[in-house]
Coordinates of C-alpha atoms (C1' of nucleotides) in Angstrom, one line a residue:
Chain A
M1198 CA 24.9 17.5 -14.2
A1199 CA 24.4 20.4 -12.8
R1200 CA 22.4 23.1 -13.4
A1201 CA 24.4 25.3 -13.6
K1202 CA 23.8 29.1 -13.4
T1203 CA 27.5 31.4 -13.6
G1204 CA 29.4 30.7 -16.4
A1205 CA 29.5 31.3 -20.7
N1206 CA 26.7 29.7 -22.1
L1207 CA 23.5 29.2 -20.6
P1208 CA 21.3 28.5 -24.2
H1209 CA 17.9 27.2 -22.7
C1210 CA 15.8 29.7 -21.5
Y1211 CA 12.2 30.2 -20.2
E1212 CA 9.3 32.3 -18.9
F1213 CA 9.6 31.8 -15.6
P1214 CA 12.2 29.8 -13.4
M1215 CA 12.3 26.3 -13.3
V1216 CA 12.5 23.5 -11.4
S1217 CA 15.3 20.4 -12.0
V1218 CA 13.9 16.6 -11.7
A1219 CA 16.1 14.5 -10.1
V1220 CA 15.7 10.4 -9.3
D1221 CA 17.2 8.4 -6.9
C1222 CA 16.8 5.4 -5.7
A1223 CA 17.2 3.5 -2.4
V1224 CA 19.2 -0.6 -3.7
F1225 CA 18.0 -2.6 -1.2
G1226 CA 20.4 -5.7 -1.1
W1227 CA 19.8 -9.5 1.5
D1228 CA 22.0 -12.0 2.8
I1229 CA 21.6 -14.2 5.3
N1230 CA 24.4 -13.4 7.4
D1231 CA 24.4 -10.2 7.3
G1232 CA 20.8 -8.7 7.0
L1233 CA 19.3 -6.3 4.7
H1234 CA 21.8 -3.7 3.2
V1235 CA 20.9 0.0 1.2
L1236 CA 23.7 0.9 -1.0
L1237 CA 25.4 4.2 -1.0
I1238 CA 27.1 6.7 -2.7
E1239 CA 30.1 8.2 -1.4
R1240 CA 30.2 11.8 -3.0
G1241 CA 33.7 12.8 -4.9
E1242 CA 32.2 16.1 -4.9
K1243 CA 30.3 19.4 -3.8
P1244 CA 28.4 18.4 -1.1
F1245 CA 30.7 15.3 -0.4
G1246 CA 29.9 12.6 2.4
H1247 CA 27.5 9.4 1.5
A1248 CA 23.8 9.6 -0.5
L1249 CA 21.3 7.6 -2.7
P1250 CA 22.3 6.6 -6.3
G1251 CA 20.7 9.1 -8.7
G1252 CA 20.8 12.4 -10.5
F1253 CA 19.0 14.3 -13.2
V1254 CA 16.6 13.0 -15.5
R1255 CA 17.4 14.2 -18.7
A1256 CA 15.0 16.7 -20.9
K1257 CA 12.5 15.0 -24.0
Q1258 CA 15.1 12.0 -24.0
E1259 CA 13.8 9.8 -21.1
N1260 CA 11.2 8.7 -18.7
L1261 CA 12.1 8.4 -15.1
E1262 CA 12.2 4.8 -14.7
T1263 CA 14.7 5.1 -18.0
A1264 CA 16.3 7.6 -16.1
A1265 CA 16.7 5.7 -12.6
R1266 CA 17.7 2.8 -14.0
R1267 CA 20.9 4.2 -16.2
E1268 CA 22.2 6.4 -13.3
L1269 CA 22.0 3.1 -11.3
E1270 CA 23.9 1.6 -13.6
E1271 CA 26.6 4.8 -14.1
E1272 CA 26.5 5.1 -10.4
T1273 CA 27.0 1.9 -9.2
G1274 CA 26.9 -0.8 -12.0
V1275 CA 23.8 -2.3 -10.8
S1276 CA 21.5 -3.3 -14.0
N1277 CA 18.0 -5.2 -13.7
A1278 CA 17.1 -4.8 -10.7
H1279 CA 13.1 -4.5 -9.5
L1280 CA 12.9 -0.9 -9.1
E1281 CA 9.2 0.7 -7.9
Q1282 CA 8.2 4.3 -7.4
F1283 CA 7.5 5.9 -4.4
H1284 CA 7.4 8.8 -3.6
A1285 CA 8.3 12.4 -5.2
Y1286 CA 10.2 15.0 -3.3
G1287 CA 9.8 18.7 -3.6
D1288 CA 10.6 21.3 -0.8
P1289 CA 12.1 24.1 -2.6
E1290 CA 15.5 24.0 0.1
R1291 CA 15.3 20.5 0.1
D1292 CA 19.0 21.2 -2.7
D1293 CA 21.0 22.7 -0.4
R1294 CA 22.6 24.3 -3.8
G1295 CA 20.1 26.7 -4.7
N1296 CA 18.6 25.1 -7.3
H1297 CA 15.1 24.0 -6.4
V1298 CA 15.5 20.3 -7.4
I1299 CA 12.3 17.6 -6.9
S1300 CA 13.0 14.0 -7.1
V1301 CA 11.3 11.0 -7.3
A1302 CA 12.8 8.1 -5.5
F1303 CA 12.7 4.7 -5.9
F1304 CA 13.4 1.6 -4.4
A1305 CA 15.5 -0.8 -6.0
L1306 CA 15.9 -4.7 -4.7
V1307 CA 18.3 -7.1 -6.1
R1308 CA 19.7 -10.3 -5.2
R1309 CA 23.3 -9.1 -4.0
I1310 CA 25.7 -11.8 -5.1
D1311 CA 25.2 -10.4 -8.1
H1312 CA 25.6 -6.9 -6.7
T1313 CA 29.7 -6.1 -6.3
P1314 CA 29.5 -2.8 -6.4
R1315 CA 31.7 -0.6 -8.5
G1316 CA 32.5 2.9 -7.9
G1317 CA 30.7 5.0 -10.8
T1318 CA 32.7 7.0 -14.0
D1319 CA 33.6 9.9 -11.5
A1320 CA 35.1 9.6 -7.9
D1321 CA 32.4 8.3 -6.8
T1322 CA 32.4 5.3 -5.1
A1323 CA 29.7 2.9 -4.0
D1324 CA 29.2 0.3 -1.6
W1325 CA 26.8 -1.5 0.8
Y1326 CA 25.9 -0.7 4.3
P1327 CA 23.8 -2.6 7.0
I1328 CA 20.5 -0.8 7.3
Q1329 CA 21.4 -0.1 11.0
Q1330 CA 24.6 2.4 9.9
A1331 CA 22.9 3.7 7.1
R1332 CA 20.7 5.1 9.1
S1333 CA 22.6 6.2 11.7
L1334 CA 24.8 8.5 8.7
K1335 CA 24.2 11.9 7.6
L1336 CA 23.5 11.6 4.0
A1337 CA 23.4 14.6 1.7
F1338 CA 20.6 16.7 1.0
D1339 CA 17.3 14.6 2.4
H1340 CA 18.2 11.6 1.6
Q1341 CA 17.8 10.4 5.3
T1342 CA 14.6 10.5 5.2
I1343 CA 14.5 9.6 1.3
L1344 CA 15.7 6.0 3.0
S1345 CA 13.6 6.2 6.0
D1346 CA 10.7 5.9 3.1
A1347 CA 12.0 3.2 1.3
I1348 CA 12.8 1.5 4.1
D1349 CA 9.2 1.7 5.4
R1350 CA 7.2 1.2 2.2
L1351 CA 10.1 -1.8 2.2
F1352 CA 8.8 -3.5 4.8
E1353 CA 5.4 -3.1 4.2
K1354 CA 5.2 -3.9 0.6
L1355 CA 7.1 -7.4 1.4
R1356 CA 3.4 -7.8 4.0
H1357 CA 1.3 -8.0 0.6
D1358 CA 3.8 -8.6 -2.1
P1359 CA 5.6 -11.0 -2.9
I1360 CA 8.8 -8.6 -4.0
A1361 CA 10.5 -10.7 -1.3
F1362 CA 12.4 -13.3 -3.7
K1363 CA 13.3 -10.2 -5.6
L1364 CA 15.8 -10.3 -3.2
L1365 CA 16.3 -13.2 -1.9
P1366 CA 18.8 -15.6 -4.1
R1367 CA 17.2 -17.7 -6.9
K1368 CA 17.1 -21.1 -5.4
F1369 CA 17.0 -20.4 -1.6
R1370 CA 16.2 -22.4 1.8
L1371 CA 12.9 -21.4 3.6
R1372 CA 15.4 -20.4 6.3
E1373 CA 16.2 -18.0 4.5
V1374 CA 12.5 -16.1 3.3
Q1375 CA 11.5 -16.9 7.7
H1376 CA 15.0 -14.1 8.6
L1377 CA 13.8 -11.6 6.0
Y1378 CA 10.2 -11.7 7.2
E1379 CA 11.3 -11.4 10.9
T1380 CA 13.3 -8.2 9.6
A1381 CA 10.8 -6.7 8.1
L1382 CA 7.8 -6.9 10.4
G1383 CA 11.1 -6.3 13.6
Q1384 CA 9.3 -9.6 15.5
E1385 CA 10.1 -13.1 15.6
V1386 CA 7.4 -15.8 13.5
D1387 CA 7.1 -19.6 13.9
K1388 CA 9.5 -22.1 12.6
R1389 CA 6.8 -24.9 11.3
N1390 CA 3.4 -22.3 11.3
F1391 CA 5.4 -20.0 8.4
R1392 CA 6.2 -22.9 6.9
K1393 CA 3.4 -24.2 6.7
K1394 CA 1.9 -21.1 5.3
L1395 CA 4.2 -20.8 2.5
L1396 CA 4.6 -23.9 1.4
E1397 CA 0.4 -24.5 1.4
M1398 CA 0.3 -21.4 -0.5
G1399 CA 1.1 -22.7 -3.4
L1400 CA 3.8 -20.7 -4.9
L1401 CA 6.7 -22.3 -3.7
E1402 CA 8.7 -25.3 -6.3
D1403 CA 11.0 -27.6 -5.0
T1404 CA 13.9 -28.3 -7.1
G1405 CA 14.9 -30.8 -5.7
E1406 CA 18.7 -29.6 -4.6
T1407 CA 19.6 -29.1 -1.7
E1408 CA 22.4 -26.7 -0.2
S1409 CA 25.5 -27.8 0.5
D1410 CA 28.9 -27.1 2.1
V1411 CA 27.1 -27.7 5.8
R1412 CA 28.3 -28.6 8.5
H1413 CA 24.7 -29.5 9.4
R1414 CA 21.7 -31.4 7.8
A1415 CA 21.5 -29.9 4.4
A1416 CA 18.1 -27.7 4.0
R1417 CA 15.9 -28.1 0.5
L1418 CA 16.3 -25.3 -2.0
Y1419 CA 12.9 -23.5 -3.4
R1420 CA 12.1 -21.8 -6.0
F1421 CA 9.5 -19.1 -6.5
N1422 CA 7.1 -19.8 -8.8
N1423 CA 6.4 -16.5 -10.6
A1424 CA 4.1 -17.6 -13.4
E1425 CA 2.0 -19.0 -11.4
Y1426 CA 1.4 -16.5 -8.8
E1427 CA 0.7 -13.9 -11.6
K1428 CA -2.2 -15.9 -12.6
R1429 CA -4.0 -15.8 -9.8
S1430 CA -2.9 -12.7 -9.2
R1431 CA -5.1 -11.5 -12.6
Q1432 CA -8.1 -13.9 -11.1
G1433 CA -8.3 -11.0 -8.3
W1434 CA -5.8 -13.5 -5.4
K1435 CA -4.1 -11.6 -3.4
F1436 CA -0.9 -12.4 -1.2
D1437 CA -0.6 -11.8 2.1
I1438 CA 1.6 -12.8 5.2
Chain B
M1385 CA 0.7 28.9 -16.8
A1386 CA 2.2 27.2 -20.2
R1387 CA 5.9 27.7 -20.3
A1388 CA 5.8 29.8 -23.8
K1389 CA 9.0 29.3 -25.8
T1390 CA 8.1 32.0 -28.2
G1391 CA 8.0 35.3 -27.2
A1392 CA 10.5 38.4 -26.3
N1393 CA 11.4 38.1 -22.6
L1394 CA 12.7 34.2 -22.0
P1395 CA 15.4 35.7 -18.4
H1396 CA 15.9 32.1 -17.3
C1397 CA 18.0 30.8 -18.5
Y1398 CA 19.8 27.4 -18.4
E1399 CA 22.6 24.9 -19.8
F1400 CA 20.7 21.9 -20.2
P1401 CA 16.9 21.6 -21.3
M1402 CA 14.9 21.3 -19.1
V1403 CA 11.8 19.3 -17.6
S1404 CA 8.9 21.2 -16.4
V1405 CA 7.3 19.7 -13.4
A1406 CA 2.7 19.7 -12.3
V1407 CA 1.1 18.6 -10.1
D1408 CA -2.4 17.3 -11.1
C1409 CA -5.1 16.2 -8.6
A1410 CA -8.4 12.8 -8.7
V1411 CA -10.3 15.1 -6.4
F1412 CA -13.0 12.2 -5.6
G1413 CA -16.2 12.5 -3.3
W1414 CA -18.8 10.3 -2.3
D1415 CA -22.7 10.9 -1.7
I1416 CA -24.3 7.4 -1.0
N1417 CA -27.6 7.9 -3.6
D1418 CA -25.0 9.2 -6.1
G1419 CA -22.0 7.0 -5.7
L1420 CA -18.2 8.0 -6.7
H1421 CA -17.7 10.9 -8.4
V1422 CA -14.7 12.4 -9.9
L1423 CA -13.6 16.0 -9.8
L1424 CA -12.9 17.2 -13.4
I1425 CA -11.8 20.6 -15.0
E1426 CA -13.4 21.3 -19.1
R1427 CA -10.4 23.1 -20.2
G1428 CA -11.1 26.2 -21.8
E1429 CA -7.3 26.7 -23.7
K1430 CA -5.3 24.0 -25.7
P1431 CA -6.5 20.8 -24.9
F1432 CA -9.6 21.7 -25.1
G1433 CA -11.9 18.8 -23.6
H1434 CA -12.2 17.2 -20.2
A1435 CA -9.2 17.0 -17.1
L1436 CA -7.5 16.9 -13.7
P1437 CA -7.8 20.1 -11.7
G1438 CA -4.3 20.4 -12.1
G1439 CA -1.2 22.7 -12.9
F1440 CA 2.6 24.3 -12.6
V1441 CA 4.5 24.1 -9.7
R1442 CA 6.2 27.3 -9.1
A1443 CA 9.7 26.8 -8.4
K1444 CA 11.4 27.7 -5.6
Q1445 CA 7.9 29.4 -3.6
E1446 CA 6.2 26.0 -3.4
N1447 CA 6.1 22.0 -2.5
L1448 CA 4.4 19.8 -4.4
E1449 CA 1.2 19.6 -1.2
T1450 CA 1.4 23.2 -1.5
A1451 CA 1.1 23.7 -5.1
A1452 CA -1.5 20.9 -5.1
R1453 CA -3.7 22.8 -2.5
R1454 CA -2.9 25.7 -4.7
E1455 CA -4.3 24.4 -8.1
L1456 CA -7.0 22.7 -6.1
E1457 CA -8.0 25.7 -4.6
E1458 CA -7.9 28.1 -7.9
E1459 CA -8.9 25.8 -10.4
T1460 CA -12.4 24.0 -8.4
G1461 CA -12.7 26.1 -5.2
V1462 CA -11.9 22.7 -3.3
S1463 CA -10.4 23.5 0.4
N1464 CA -8.7 21.7 2.8
A1465 CA -8.9 18.5 1.3
H1466 CA -7.3 15.2 2.4
L1467 CA -4.5 15.4 -0.3
E1468 CA -2.5 12.3 -0.5
Q1469 CA 0.2 11.8 -3.4
F1470 CA 0.7 8.3 -5.0
H1471 CA 2.4 8.7 -8.2
A1472 CA 4.8 10.7 -11.1
Y1473 CA 4.6 10.2 -14.5
G1474 CA 7.5 11.2 -16.8
D1475 CA 7.1 9.9 -20.4
P1476 CA 8.8 12.5 -22.7
E1477 CA 5.3 12.6 -25.0
R1478 CA 3.3 12.8 -22.5
D1479 CA 2.4 16.1 -23.0
D1480 CA 1.6 16.5 -26.4
R1481 CA 2.2 20.5 -26.3
G1482 CA 6.1 19.5 -26.8
N1483 CA 7.5 20.6 -23.4
H1484 CA 8.6 17.6 -21.2
V1485 CA 6.4 17.9 -18.4
I1486 CA 6.8 15.2 -15.5
S1487 CA 3.0 15.8 -13.3
V1488 CA 3.2 14.3 -9.2
A1489 CA -0.4 12.3 -9.5
F1490 CA -2.4 13.4 -6.0
F1491 CA -6.0 12.3 -4.8
A1492 CA -7.9 14.1 -2.9
L1493 CA -11.0 13.3 -0.5
V1494 CA -13.9 15.8 -0.2
R1495 CA -17.3 15.7 1.3
R1496 CA -18.9 16.7 -1.7
I1497 CA -22.3 18.5 0.4
D1498 CA -19.1 20.8 2.0
H1499 CA -18.3 21.2 -2.4
T1500 CA -20.1 22.8 -5.0
P1501 CA -18.2 23.3 -7.8
R1502 CA -17.2 26.4 -8.4
G1503 CA -14.9 27.7 -12.1
G1504 CA -11.5 28.3 -12.0
T1505 CA -10.2 31.6 -12.8
D1506 CA -10.6 31.5 -16.2
A1507 CA -12.9 30.5 -18.7
D1508 CA -12.4 26.8 -17.4
T1509 CA -15.6 25.0 -15.4
A1510 CA -15.4 22.1 -12.6
D1511 CA -17.6 19.4 -12.1
W1512 CA -18.7 16.1 -10.7
Y1513 CA -18.6 13.2 -12.8
P1514 CA -19.7 9.3 -11.6
I1515 CA -16.2 7.4 -12.3
Q1516 CA -18.0 5.2 -14.4
Q1517 CA -18.7 8.0 -16.9
A1518 CA -15.0 9.4 -15.7
R1519 CA -13.3 6.6 -17.0
S1520 CA -16.1 6.6 -20.3
L1521 CA -14.4 10.2 -20.9
K1522 CA -11.0 11.0 -23.5
L1523 CA -9.5 12.8 -21.0
A1524 CA -6.3 15.7 -21.9
F1525 CA -2.6 14.0 -21.3
D1526 CA -2.1 11.2 -19.7
H1527 CA -5.0 12.1 -17.3
Q1528 CA -7.2 8.7 -18.1
T1529 CA -4.1 6.7 -16.9
I1530 CA -4.0 9.1 -13.8
L1531 CA -7.3 8.3 -12.7
S1532 CA -7.6 5.1 -13.4
D1533 CA -4.6 4.9 -11.1
A1534 CA -5.6 6.8 -8.2
I1535 CA -9.2 5.0 -8.6
D1536 CA -6.8 1.5 -7.8
R1537 CA -5.1 2.9 -5.6
L1538 CA -8.2 4.4 -3.8
F1539 CA -9.5 1.4 -3.5
E1540 CA -6.7 -0.8 -2.3
K1541 CA -6.5 1.6 0.5
L1542 CA -9.8 2.1 1.7
R1543 CA -9.5 -1.1 2.9
H1544 CA -5.7 -0.7 5.0
D1545 CA -6.9 2.6 6.1
P1546 CA -9.8 4.7 7.9
I1547 CA -9.8 7.3 5.0
A1548 CA -13.7 5.9 4.5
F1549 CA -14.3 8.5 7.2
K1550 CA -12.6 11.7 4.9
L1551 CA -15.6 10.9 2.3
L1552 CA -18.7 10.7 4.6
P1553 CA -20.2 12.9 6.2
R1554 CA -18.7 14.0 9.6
K1555 CA -21.7 12.4 11.0
F1556 CA -22.6 8.7 9.1
R1557 CA -24.8 6.3 9.0
L1558 CA -23.5 2.9 9.6
R1559 CA -25.0 1.9 5.4
E1560 CA -23.4 4.8 4.4
V1561 CA -20.2 3.2 5.2
Q1562 CA -21.1 0.0 4.0
H1563 CA -22.1 0.9 0.7
L1564 CA -18.9 2.9 0.4
Y1565 CA -17.0 -0.3 0.7
E1566 CA -19.1 -1.9 -1.0
T1567 CA -18.0 0.1 -3.8
A1568 CA -14.9 -0.1 -2.5
L1569 CA -14.6 -4.4 -2.6
G1570 CA -16.4 -4.4 -5.9
Q1571 CA -18.9 -7.3 -4.0
E1572 CA -21.8 -6.8 -1.3
V1573 CA -20.6 -7.3 2.3
D1574 CA -23.6 -8.7 4.9
K1575 CA -24.9 -6.2 6.8
R1576 CA -24.7 -7.6 10.3
N1577 CA -21.0 -9.1 10.4
F1578 CA -19.9 -5.9 8.3
R1579 CA -21.7 -3.5 11.6
K1580 CA -20.6 -6.0 14.2
K1581 CA -17.3 -5.6 12.8
L1582 CA -16.9 -2.1 12.6
L1583 CA -19.0 -1.3 15.8
E1584 CA -16.1 -3.7 17.7
M1585 CA -13.8 -1.9 16.0
G1586 CA -14.0 0.7 18.3
L1587 CA -13.8 3.6 16.3
L1588 CA -17.3 4.7 16.1
E1589 CA -19.3 7.2 18.4
D1590 CA -22.4 7.1 18.5
T1591 CA -23.7 10.7 18.3
G1592 CA -27.3 10.1 20.3
E1593 CA -28.8 11.8 17.2
T1594 CA -30.3 10.1 14.4
E1595 CA -31.0 10.9 10.3
S1596 CA -35.0 12.8 10.1
D1597 CA -36.8 13.5 6.9
V1598 CA -36.3 9.7 6.5
R1599 CA -40.3 7.5 5.8
H1600 CA -38.8 4.5 7.7
R1601 CA -37.1 4.2 11.2
A1602 CA -34.8 6.3 11.1
A1603 CA -31.0 5.4 11.5
R1604 CA -28.5 6.5 13.9
L1605 CA -25.9 8.8 13.1
Y1606 CA -22.5 7.9 13.8
R1607 CA -18.8 9.5 13.9
F1608 CA -15.4 8.6 13.3
N1609 CA -13.1 9.7 16.4
N1610 CA -9.6 9.9 14.6
A1611 CA -8.1 10.7 18.4
E1612 CA -8.4 6.8 18.8
Y1613 CA -7.6 5.8 15.6
E1614 CA -4.5 7.9 16.0
K1615 CA -3.4 6.3 19.3
R1616 CA -4.3 3.2 18.2
S1617 CA -1.8 3.6 15.0
R1618 CA 1.1 4.3 17.5
Q1619 CA 0.7 1.7 19.4
G1620 CA 1.0 -0.5 16.4
W1621 CA -3.1 -1.6 15.6
K1622 CA -3.4 -1.6 11.7
F1623 CA -7.1 -1.2 10.5
D1624 CA -8.2 -3.9 8.0
I1625 CA -12.0 -4.1 6.2
Chain C
dG1213 C1' 28.2 -39.1 19.4
dC1214 C1' 27.9 -34.1 19.6
dA1215 C1' 26.7 -30.0 17.8
dA1216 C1' 23.3 -27.6 14.4
dA1217 C1' 20.2 -26.6 12.1
dA1218 C1' 16.3 -29.1 9.0
dG1219 C1' 11.9 -30.8 9.1
dT1220 C1' 7.4 -32.1 10.9
dG1221 C1' 1.5 -32.2 13.3
dT1222 C1' -1.7 -32.0 16.8
dT1223 C1' -5.2 -29.1 19.6
dG1224 C1' -8.2 -25.5 21.8
dG1225 C1' -9.8 -21.5 20.7
dG1226 C1' -11.3 -16.9 18.6
dG1227 C1' -13.2 -14.9 14.9
dC1228 C1' -15.2 -15.2 10.3
dT1229 C1' -19.0 -16.4 7.7
dA1230 C1' -23.2 -17.6 6.4
dC1231 C1' -28.5 -16.5 7.8
dA1232 C1' -33.5 -14.3 9.1
dC1233 C1' -36.6 -12.7 11.6
dC1234 C1' -38.7 -8.1 14.2
dC1235 C1' -38.9 -3.1 14.5
dA1236 C1' -39.5 1.9 14.0
dT1237 C1' -41.7 5.2 11.0
dG1238 C1' -43.7 8.1 7.5
dA1239 C1' -47.4 8.0 4.1
Chain D
dT485 C1' -51.8 -1.4 7.5
dC486 C1' -48.0 -1.2 4.8
dA487 C1' -43.6 -0.3 2.1
dT488 C1' -39.3 0.5 4.0
dG489 C1' -34.9 0.4 5.7
dG490 C1' -32.8 -0.5 10.8
dG491 C1' -31.2 -3.3 13.9
dT492 C1' -30.0 -7.9 15.9
dG493 C1' -28.1 -12.5 17.5
dT494 C1' -26.2 -18.1 16.9
dA495 C1' -23.9 -21.6 15.6
dG496 C1' -20.3 -24.0 12.9
dC497 C1' -16.2 -23.6 10.3
dC498 C1' -11.6 -22.4 9.1
dC499 C1' -8.0 -20.7 10.4
dC500 C1' -4.2 -19.3 13.0
dA501 C1' -1.6 -19.9 17.3
dA502 C1' 1.2 -22.4 20.3
dC503 C1' 3.8 -25.5 21.1
dA504 C1' 8.6 -29.8 21.4
dC505 C1' 10.5 -33.4 19.0
dT506 C1' 12.5 -36.3 16.2
dT507 C1' 16.5 -36.5 11.1
dT508 C1' 20.5 -35.3 8.9
dT509 C1' 25.2 -34.4 8.5
dG510 C1' 29.6 -33.5 9.4
dC511 C1' 33.1 -32.6 12.5

DNA sequence: GCAAAAGTGTTGGGGCTACACCCATGA
DNA sequence: TCATGGGTGTAGCCCCAACACTTTTGC
């Protein structure tokens, strides 16, 4: 999908030099045993190494979010993610292949169990990396900056928006929620106070089910009541943890 | 600055059709007598009517923020604004002149007294409009959506970031701060409690001066201590109102 | 019965809300 | 002296933080 400047037929001509537009996604997945992970591509072409999934927007055919969903599906097999655009990156030198490429970055939240990554259409492979490890890799282009911004934004947003429930399984234990928030806040929280706050908020429904296959007392499973959240949201209520 | 498709020399050729990249700015100004205003251009060309100041990014020459500053300066004479990128708009049909133009939108905060708007380099004229009035205008392209998002974002951000002091004069009365917050929150706040909170926060310095030319008791003038704010910020402290 | 996590109540203190009056100034 | 906004103190309440033990289950 690179905009070649060499070669025979370059049929699309303009008065001024043009910028290319790409989208990139920081896809996050959560697992109570493993913590927060991000989905990275191991590139099979030009700038080798790891990178965020993404690619060029198809002019006149799609908007930014559609492009992001398409690239995500093509490169990693992930579909139906919760997508949120968070920043555009536009330094002229950010793509070291020479073109001026601006990239609109999204973060994406998925339930990790639903998404065993698969490789892309070409030689690329996609895989989950713990965020600590991902942070220590040398990513292509300015993807390390993008990833770092995405993580900051995700942690910030978890506090003011109930997007945690896009990461957690549909039926979850309270302790999973707590663990996720401890990761986001960077500190431990008091179990009793956290549960009280969460339950008294009135957005969690007891499914009546409990976990199974554990060798200790089984935890109740809860479900997030999104309809109720949206109702209150329209009335000006604000989620906060 | 339009990317003409007609005409003789179109020297920049590509393998694929290209997207154009623009930046647009919602410039906000505040005045205690007048409330919140936004700076709009009255366009002298093609899609006539009002629009946000902005224009195309110069490929290979500038990044997004630089482009926004340049366009702001060229079209309205505004310089040294506080700029924050907030969203990118990319629907293929959003520019009704036919090209696929994505726009990276910024909101800009200025001290209105410093900026008497002046016209642009061409036939355009720039002027302040109260936000209520601006909201009721039919703006060019999807600028009404952009403006509306910018206002929402500004109001939200005022609560978690001391950006109010980018809108207020360098030396301000407490009542001005209160008025601005009442606008942002959409509700009145208690004078005593508001002052207490603000002063006990310890980020406002008494300048020792008072306002003049008023026919009632003169108010003290305060200054925002940005150095202190940044220091605390680095220590993890969070502004909140 | 033991290991491992689930689940639960109370208390004290700090911060927020609510509320009303005097002060300084210019006309 | 009056009109106009500037400036201040307190009491009650609610919410948040701190804190430790009992329950269930599988092995």
